[in-house]
Structures are given as C-alpha cells and as structure tokens.
CSV table of C-alpha atoms and ligand atoms in Angstrom, one decimal:
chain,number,residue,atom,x,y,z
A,1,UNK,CA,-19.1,-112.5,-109.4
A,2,UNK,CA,-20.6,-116.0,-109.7
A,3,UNK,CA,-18.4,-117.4,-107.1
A,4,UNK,CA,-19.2,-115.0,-104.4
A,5,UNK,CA,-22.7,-115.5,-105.2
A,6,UNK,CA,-21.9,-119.3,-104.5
A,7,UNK,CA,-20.3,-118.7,-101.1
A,8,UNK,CA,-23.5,-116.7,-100.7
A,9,UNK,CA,-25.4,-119.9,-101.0
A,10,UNK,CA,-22.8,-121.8,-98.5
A,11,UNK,CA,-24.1,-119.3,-95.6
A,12,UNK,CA,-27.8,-120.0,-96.5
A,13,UNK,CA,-27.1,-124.2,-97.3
A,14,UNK,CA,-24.9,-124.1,-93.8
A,15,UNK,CA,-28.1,-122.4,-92.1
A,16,UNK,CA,-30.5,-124.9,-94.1
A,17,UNK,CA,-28.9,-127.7,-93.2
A,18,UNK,CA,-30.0,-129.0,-89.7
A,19,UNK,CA,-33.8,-127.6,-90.8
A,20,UNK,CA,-33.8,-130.5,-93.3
A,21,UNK,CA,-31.9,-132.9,-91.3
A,22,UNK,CA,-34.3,-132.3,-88.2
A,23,UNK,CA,-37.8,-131.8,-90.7
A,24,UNK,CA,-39.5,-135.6,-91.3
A,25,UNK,CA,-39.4,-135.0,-95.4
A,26,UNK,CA,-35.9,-135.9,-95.2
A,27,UNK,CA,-36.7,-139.3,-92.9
A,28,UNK,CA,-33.4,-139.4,-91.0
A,29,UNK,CA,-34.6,-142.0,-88.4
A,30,UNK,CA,-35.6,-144.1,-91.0
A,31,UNK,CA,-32.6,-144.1,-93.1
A,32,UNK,CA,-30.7,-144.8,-89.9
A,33,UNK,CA,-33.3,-147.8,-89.7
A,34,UNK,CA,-32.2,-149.0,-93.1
A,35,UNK,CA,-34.6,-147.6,-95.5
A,36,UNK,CA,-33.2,-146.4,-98.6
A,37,UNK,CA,-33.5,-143.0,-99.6
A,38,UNK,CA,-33.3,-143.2,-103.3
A,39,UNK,CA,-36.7,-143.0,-105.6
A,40,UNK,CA,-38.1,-145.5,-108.2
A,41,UNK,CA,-36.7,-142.8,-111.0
A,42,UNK,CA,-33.6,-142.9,-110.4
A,43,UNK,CA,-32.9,-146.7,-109.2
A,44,UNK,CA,-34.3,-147.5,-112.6
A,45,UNK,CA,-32.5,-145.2,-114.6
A,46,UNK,CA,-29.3,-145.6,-113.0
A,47,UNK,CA,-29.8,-149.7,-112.8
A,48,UNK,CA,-26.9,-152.0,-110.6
A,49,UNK,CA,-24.3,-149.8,-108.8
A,50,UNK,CA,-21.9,-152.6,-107.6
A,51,UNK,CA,-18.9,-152.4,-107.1
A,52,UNK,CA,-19.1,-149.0,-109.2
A,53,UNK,CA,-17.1,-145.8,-108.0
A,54,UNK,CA,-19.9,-143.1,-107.8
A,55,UNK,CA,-19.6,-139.6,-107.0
A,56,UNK,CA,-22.9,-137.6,-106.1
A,57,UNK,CA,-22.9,-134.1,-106.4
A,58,UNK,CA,-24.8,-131.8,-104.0
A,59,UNK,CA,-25.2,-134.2,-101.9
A,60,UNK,CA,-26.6,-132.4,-98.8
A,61,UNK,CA,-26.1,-134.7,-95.4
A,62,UNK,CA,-25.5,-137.6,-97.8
A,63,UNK,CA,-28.7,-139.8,-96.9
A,64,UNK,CA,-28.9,-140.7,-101.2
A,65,UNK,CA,-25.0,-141.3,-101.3
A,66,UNK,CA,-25.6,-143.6,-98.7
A,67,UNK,CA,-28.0,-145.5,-100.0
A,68,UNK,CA,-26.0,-145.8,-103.3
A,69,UNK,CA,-23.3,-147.4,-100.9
A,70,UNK,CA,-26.2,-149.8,-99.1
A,71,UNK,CA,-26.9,-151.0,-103.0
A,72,UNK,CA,-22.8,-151.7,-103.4
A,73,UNK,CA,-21.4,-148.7,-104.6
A,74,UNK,CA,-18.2,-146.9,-104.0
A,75,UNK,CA,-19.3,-143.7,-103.1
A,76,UNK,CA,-17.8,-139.8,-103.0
A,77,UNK,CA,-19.8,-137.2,-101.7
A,78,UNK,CA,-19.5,-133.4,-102.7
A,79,UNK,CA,-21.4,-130.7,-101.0
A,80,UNK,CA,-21.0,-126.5,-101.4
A,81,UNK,CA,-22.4,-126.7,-96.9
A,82,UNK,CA,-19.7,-127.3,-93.9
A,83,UNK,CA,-22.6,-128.5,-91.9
A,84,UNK,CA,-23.9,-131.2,-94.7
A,85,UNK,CA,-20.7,-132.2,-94.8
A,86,UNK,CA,-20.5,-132.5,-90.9
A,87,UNK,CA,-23.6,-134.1,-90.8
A,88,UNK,CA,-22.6,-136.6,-93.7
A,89,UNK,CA,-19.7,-137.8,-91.5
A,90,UNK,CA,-21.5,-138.2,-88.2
A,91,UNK,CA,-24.3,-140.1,-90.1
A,92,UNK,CA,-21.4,-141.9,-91.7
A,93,UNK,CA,-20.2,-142.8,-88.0
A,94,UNK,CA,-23.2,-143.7,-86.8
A,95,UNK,CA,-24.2,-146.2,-89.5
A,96,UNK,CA,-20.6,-147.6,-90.2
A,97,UNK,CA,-21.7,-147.4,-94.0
A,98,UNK,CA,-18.2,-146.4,-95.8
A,99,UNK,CA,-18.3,-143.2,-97.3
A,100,UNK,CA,-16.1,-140.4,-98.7
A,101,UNK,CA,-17.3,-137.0,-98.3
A,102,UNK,CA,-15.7,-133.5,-99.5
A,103,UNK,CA,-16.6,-129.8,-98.7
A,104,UNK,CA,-16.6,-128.1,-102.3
A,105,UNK,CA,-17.9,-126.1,-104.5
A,106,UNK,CA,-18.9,-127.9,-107.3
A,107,UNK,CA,-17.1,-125.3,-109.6
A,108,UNK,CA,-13.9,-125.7,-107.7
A,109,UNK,CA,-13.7,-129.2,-107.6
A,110,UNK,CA,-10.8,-129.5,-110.1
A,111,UNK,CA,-7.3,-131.2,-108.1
A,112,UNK,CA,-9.7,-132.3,-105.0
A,113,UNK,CA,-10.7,-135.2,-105.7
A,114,UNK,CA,-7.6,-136.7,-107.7
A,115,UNK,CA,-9.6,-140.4,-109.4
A,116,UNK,CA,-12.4,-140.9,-112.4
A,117,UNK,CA,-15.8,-142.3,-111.5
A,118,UNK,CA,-18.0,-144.7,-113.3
A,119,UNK,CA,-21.2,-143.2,-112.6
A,120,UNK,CA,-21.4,-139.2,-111.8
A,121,UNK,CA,-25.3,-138.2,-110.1
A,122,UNK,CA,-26.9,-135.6,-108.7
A,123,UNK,CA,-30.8,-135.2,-108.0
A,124,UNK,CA,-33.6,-132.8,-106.8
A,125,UNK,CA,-32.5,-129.2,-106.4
A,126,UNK,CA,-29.2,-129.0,-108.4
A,127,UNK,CA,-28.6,-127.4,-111.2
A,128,UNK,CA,-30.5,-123.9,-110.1
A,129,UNK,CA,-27.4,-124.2,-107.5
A,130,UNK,CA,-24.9,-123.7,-110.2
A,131,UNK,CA,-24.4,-120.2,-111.8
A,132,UNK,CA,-21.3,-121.7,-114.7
A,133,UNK,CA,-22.9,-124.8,-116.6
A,134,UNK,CA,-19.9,-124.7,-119.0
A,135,UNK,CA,-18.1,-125.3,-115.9
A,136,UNK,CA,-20.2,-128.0,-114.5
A,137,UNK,CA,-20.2,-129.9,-117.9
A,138,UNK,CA,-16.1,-130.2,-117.6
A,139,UNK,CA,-16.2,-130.5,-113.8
A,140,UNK,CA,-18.3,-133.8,-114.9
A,141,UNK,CA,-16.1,-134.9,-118.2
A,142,UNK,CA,-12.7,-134.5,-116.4
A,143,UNK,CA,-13.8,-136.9,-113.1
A,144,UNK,CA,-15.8,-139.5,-115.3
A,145,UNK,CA,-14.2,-142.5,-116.7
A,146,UNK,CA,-14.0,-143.4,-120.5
A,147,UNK,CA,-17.1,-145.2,-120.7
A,148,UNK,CA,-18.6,-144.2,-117.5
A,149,UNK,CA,-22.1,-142.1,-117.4
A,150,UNK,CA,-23.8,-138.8,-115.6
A,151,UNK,CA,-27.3,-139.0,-114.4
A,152,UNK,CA,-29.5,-136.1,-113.4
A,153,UNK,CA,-32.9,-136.3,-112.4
A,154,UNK,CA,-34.1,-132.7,-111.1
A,155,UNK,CA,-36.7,-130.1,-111.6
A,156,UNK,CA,-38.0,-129.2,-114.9
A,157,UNK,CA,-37.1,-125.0,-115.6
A,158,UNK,CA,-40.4,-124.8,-118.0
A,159,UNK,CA,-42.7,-125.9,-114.4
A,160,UNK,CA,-42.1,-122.8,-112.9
A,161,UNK,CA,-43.1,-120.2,-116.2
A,162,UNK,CA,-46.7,-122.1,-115.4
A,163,UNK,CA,-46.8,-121.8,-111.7
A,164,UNK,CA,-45.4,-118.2,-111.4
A,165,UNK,CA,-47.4,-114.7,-113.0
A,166,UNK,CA,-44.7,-113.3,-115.3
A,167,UNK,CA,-42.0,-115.7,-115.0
A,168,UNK,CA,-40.0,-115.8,-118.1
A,169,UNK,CA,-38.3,-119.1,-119.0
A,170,UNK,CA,-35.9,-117.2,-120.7
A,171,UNK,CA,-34.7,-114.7,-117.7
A,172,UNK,CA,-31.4,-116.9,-115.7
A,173,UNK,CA,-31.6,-114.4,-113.1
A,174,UNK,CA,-30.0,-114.4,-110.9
A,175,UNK,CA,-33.0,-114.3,-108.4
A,176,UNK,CA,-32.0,-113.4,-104.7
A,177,UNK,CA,-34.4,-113.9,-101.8
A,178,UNK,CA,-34.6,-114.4,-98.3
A,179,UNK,CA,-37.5,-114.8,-96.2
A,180,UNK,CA,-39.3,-116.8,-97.6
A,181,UNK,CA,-40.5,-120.2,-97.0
A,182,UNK,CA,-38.1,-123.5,-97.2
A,183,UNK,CA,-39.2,-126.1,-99.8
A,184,UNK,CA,-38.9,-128.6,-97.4
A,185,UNK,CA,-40.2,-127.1,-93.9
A,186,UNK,CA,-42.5,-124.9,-95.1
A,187,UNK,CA,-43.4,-123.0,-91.8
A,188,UNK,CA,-39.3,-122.3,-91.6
A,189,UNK,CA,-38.4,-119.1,-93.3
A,190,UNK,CA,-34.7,-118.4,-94.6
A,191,UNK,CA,-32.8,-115.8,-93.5
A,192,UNK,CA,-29.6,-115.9,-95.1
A,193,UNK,CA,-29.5,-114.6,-98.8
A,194,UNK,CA,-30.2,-117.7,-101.1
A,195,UNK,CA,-29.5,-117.0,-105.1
A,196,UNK,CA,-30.3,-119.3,-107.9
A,197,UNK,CA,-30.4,-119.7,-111.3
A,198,UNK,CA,-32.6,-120.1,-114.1
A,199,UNK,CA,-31.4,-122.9,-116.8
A,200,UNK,CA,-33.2,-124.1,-119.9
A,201,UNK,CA,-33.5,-127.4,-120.7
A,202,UNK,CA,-31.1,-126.9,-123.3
A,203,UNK,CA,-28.9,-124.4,-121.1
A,204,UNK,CA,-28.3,-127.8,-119.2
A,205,UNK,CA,-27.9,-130.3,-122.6
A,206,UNK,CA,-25.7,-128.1,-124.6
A,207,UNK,CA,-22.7,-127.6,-122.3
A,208,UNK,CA,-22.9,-131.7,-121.8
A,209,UNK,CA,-22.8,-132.4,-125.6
A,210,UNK,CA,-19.6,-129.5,-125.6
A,211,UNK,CA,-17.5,-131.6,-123.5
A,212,UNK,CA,-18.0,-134.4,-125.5
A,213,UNK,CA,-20.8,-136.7,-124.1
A,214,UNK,CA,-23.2,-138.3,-125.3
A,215,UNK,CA,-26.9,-138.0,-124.5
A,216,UNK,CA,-28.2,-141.5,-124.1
A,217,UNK,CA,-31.9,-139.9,-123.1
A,218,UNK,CA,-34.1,-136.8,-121.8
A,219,UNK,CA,-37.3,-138.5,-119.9
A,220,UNK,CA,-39.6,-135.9,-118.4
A,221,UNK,CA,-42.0,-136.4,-115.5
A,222,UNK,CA,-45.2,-134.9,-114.5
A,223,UNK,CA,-44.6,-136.2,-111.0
A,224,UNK,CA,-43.0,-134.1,-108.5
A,225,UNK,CA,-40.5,-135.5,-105.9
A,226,UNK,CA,-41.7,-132.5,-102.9
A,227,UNK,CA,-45.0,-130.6,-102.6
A,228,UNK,CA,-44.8,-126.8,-104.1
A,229,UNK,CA,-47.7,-125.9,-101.4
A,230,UNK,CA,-49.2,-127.0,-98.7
A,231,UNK,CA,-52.5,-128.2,-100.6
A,232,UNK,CA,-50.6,-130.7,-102.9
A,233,UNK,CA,-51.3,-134.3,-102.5
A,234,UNK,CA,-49.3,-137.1,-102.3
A,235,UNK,CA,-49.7,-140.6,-104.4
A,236,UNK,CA,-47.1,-143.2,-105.0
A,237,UNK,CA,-44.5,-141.3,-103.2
A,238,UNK,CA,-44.8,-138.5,-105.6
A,239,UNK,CA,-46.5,-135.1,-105.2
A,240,UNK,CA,-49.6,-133.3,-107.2
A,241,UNK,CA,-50.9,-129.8,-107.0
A,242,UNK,CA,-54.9,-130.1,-106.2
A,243,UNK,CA,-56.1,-130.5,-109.7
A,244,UNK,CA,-53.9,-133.8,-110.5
A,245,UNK,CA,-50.9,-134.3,-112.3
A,246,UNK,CA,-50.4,-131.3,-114.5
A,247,UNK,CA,-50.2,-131.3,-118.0
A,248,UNK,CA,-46.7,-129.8,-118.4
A,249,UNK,CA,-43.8,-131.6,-116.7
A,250,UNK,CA,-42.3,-131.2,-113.1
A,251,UNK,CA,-38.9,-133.0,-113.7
A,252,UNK,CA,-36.5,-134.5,-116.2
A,253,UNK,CA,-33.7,-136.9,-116.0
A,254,UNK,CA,-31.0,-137.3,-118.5
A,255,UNK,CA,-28.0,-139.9,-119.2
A,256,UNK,CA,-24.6,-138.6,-120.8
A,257,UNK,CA,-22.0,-141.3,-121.5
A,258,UNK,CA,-18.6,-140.0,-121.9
A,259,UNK,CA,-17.1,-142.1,-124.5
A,260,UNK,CA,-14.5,-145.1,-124.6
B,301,SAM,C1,-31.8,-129.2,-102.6
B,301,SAM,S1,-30.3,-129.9,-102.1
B,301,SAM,C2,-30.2,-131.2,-103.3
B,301,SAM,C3,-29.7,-132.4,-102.7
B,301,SAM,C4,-30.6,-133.6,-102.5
B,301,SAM,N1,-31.6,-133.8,-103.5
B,301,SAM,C5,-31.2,-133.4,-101.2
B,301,SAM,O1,-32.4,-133.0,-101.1
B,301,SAM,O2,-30.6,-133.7,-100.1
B,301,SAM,C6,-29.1,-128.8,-102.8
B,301,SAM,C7,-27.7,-129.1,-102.3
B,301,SAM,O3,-26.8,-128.4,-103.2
B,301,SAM,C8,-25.8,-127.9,-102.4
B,301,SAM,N2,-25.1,-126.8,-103.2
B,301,SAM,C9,-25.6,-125.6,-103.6
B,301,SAM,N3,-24.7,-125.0,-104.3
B,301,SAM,C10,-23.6,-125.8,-104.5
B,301,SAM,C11,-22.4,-125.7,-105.2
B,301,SAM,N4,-22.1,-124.6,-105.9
B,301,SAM,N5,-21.5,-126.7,-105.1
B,301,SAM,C12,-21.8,-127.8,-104.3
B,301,SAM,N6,-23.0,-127.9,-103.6
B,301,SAM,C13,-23.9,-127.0,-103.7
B,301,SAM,C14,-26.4,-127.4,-101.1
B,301,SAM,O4,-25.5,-127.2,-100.1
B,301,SAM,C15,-27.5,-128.5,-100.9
B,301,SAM,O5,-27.0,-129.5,-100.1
C-alpha cells in the first residue's frame, strides 16, 4: 500500500519540481550567485561540517546539500523526484560544486548507497513525506556511523490541529488532495494526487530511540521557515501569521547520536 502511495507522491514531486525551482522562494539565481541556502536553525544546530560525509534526505534540487558542500562537507543527496534529481545535477554542473546525488525512495534506500555518514539531515517538509517511520528510523541507523548524528528540523504536527477546524492530531491519514494551492507558489495549483501523513511528535521520537539512538535534544520554534497564507508577514527571515508569533509552535528540530 504505502509504497504505491509513495510513487504517488513521485508523479506529484516530478510535476512540483520546476514550480519551485522557477518560483523566487526557492532563490535559485542567488544560490547560483553564492548565497547559501541553509537557515540560522540549522547551521547552529548542526555546527562545523568539514570534511564530514553528510547525506541529506529529501533533498529536492539540492540547493541546501549544496550549501552543506560550500561550508566543506562531503555531501550525498537522496530525493523520491526524477526531475529534482535532474535538476540537482545540472545545478551541480553549473556550479562545479561536487556533489553526489541519488533517485530513491527514502524507504528503499537499503544497498544504494553502499558507505555510513557522519552527519544524516533532512529539513522543511519531510517527515509528512514518509508513510513507514519504523522504516525511516533504520534507513537512518544502518547509513550513520558509530558516533555520527541525525538532525531534523521540520514542521511541528501539533501547528496544524490549531490552524485547521477539526483536525485531529491524532488521525495519520493518509490525506489525499490535489488542487489545491502549492506551499511555495501559492497561485500554482497541483494536479497530480499528493498524499501525506500525519506523525506525532512522538510518532517521529519513538522509532529513533528503537533503533538505538540517542536523543541529544527536541527544540521547538514558534517561527516558521514559509508563509501558511498570503497575509503572513515576514521578520528575520522567518514567517508570522497576522497576529505575531503564535503561542503554540510551528517547528521542531531534534539531534539523535547513534552510539560509539
Ligand atoms: C518540501 S520538500 C523538502 C525539501 C527541502 N526542504 C526543500 O524545500 O527543498 C520535500 C521533498 O521530499 C521529497 N520526497 C517526498 N517523498 C519522498 C520519499 N518517500 N523519499 C524520498 N524523497 C521524498 C520530494 O520529492 C521533495 O523534494
């Protein structure tokens, strides 16, 4: 079932694709002018990358994995869409930054990419991508190092039980739609079948603690890193519905250390 349902999203991420790449948000032109990508959450969090072997899930066209490299990393890309990944590698041409960069499914990534990393990320519109976190959790054990650490920073599952009439943190869904607005280009309306998921906070903690890791910290945000509508404002690089920051949080990060 899940997989499917995953290939579903591969049709509707290989359609999204060139709507991000060509929509301002995602500030192409500038990365290709040097800028990096990555925001103060996460290049605090994460701290020095040199000479580090990183692997970024869901990386879309790659524009944070490159930046990870700009700041000395060794980095590996993994992205569900053929046309991120197409993307990633003429953006990879283009800036002669070295990067690798493989077509998977996150679930399916066991005996393609055949080394450990020390630092495993992913950020901003992940783990709602993901239907298995069991899964997920071992995909992430089996290709970190002894001693090496996963970082997410993404969007909080409690934001959306305030922002939405009846939404039930509780219900994973799935929930299918199409037509309806892009998170990025707003005034772009999808119209292949996208299907996400619903995760707890501890939905995504628990299976990370199962494989063995250990969480070196939960930080949660009221910032946002994109504007839900139109009306939200924009301070510090970070985004606010009309009334300020809210008083529940828009995003978490988390450390897990697998150990030595
Ligand atoms: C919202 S983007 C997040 C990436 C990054 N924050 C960005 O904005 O470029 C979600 C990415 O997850 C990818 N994705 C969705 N499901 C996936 C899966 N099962 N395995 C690997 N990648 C997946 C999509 O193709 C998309 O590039």
């Amino acid at each position: 079932m899940s997989l499917s349902e995953h290939e579903k999203n591969r049709t509707a991420w290989n359609e999204m694709t060139d709507v991000h790449f060509n929509h301002p948000n995602y500030k192409v032109k500038e990365f290709l002018e040097g800028n990096n990508t990555l925001k103060s959450i996460e290049l605090e969090e994460v701290g020095d990358v040199k000479g580090k072997h990183l692997l970024h899930l869901q990386c879309q066209f790659g524009l944070d994995t490159f930046s990870w490299a700009r700041m000395g990393a060794v980095v590996t890309g993994v992205d569900i869409s053929d046309r991120s990944i197409e993307r990633a590698n003429s953006l990879k041409e283009e800036s002669g930054l070295p990067a690798t960069f493989v077509r998977s499914d996150v679930l399916d990534l066991a005996g393609k990419i055949d080394r450990k990393f020390d630092i495993i990320f992913q950020s901003y519109g992940t783990h709602c991508w993901i239907s298995d976190l069991g899964k997920w959790a071992k995909i992430v054990s089996d290709h970190l190092k002894p001693g090496g650490f996963f970082y997410i920073v993404d969007f909080h599952p409690i934001a959306t039980v305030f922002e939405e009439e009846n939404f039930s943190y509780f219900n994973k869904g799935p929930y299918r739609y199409r037509d309806e607005p892009d998170y990025c280009d707003k005034d772009y309306m999808i119209q292949n079948e996208m299907v996400e998921w619903q995760h707890t906070l501890a939905d995504i903690i628990n299976p990370l603690i199962a494989v063995g890791l250990q969480i070196e910290f939960v930080h949660e945000f009221n910032e946002c890193a994109y504007p839900k509508t139109k009306d939200w404002y924009k301070k510090d690089g970070w985004y606010y519905p009309p009334g300020g920051p809210p008083n529940y949080p828009q995003m978490f990060s988390l450390k897990a250390r697998r150990p030595e």
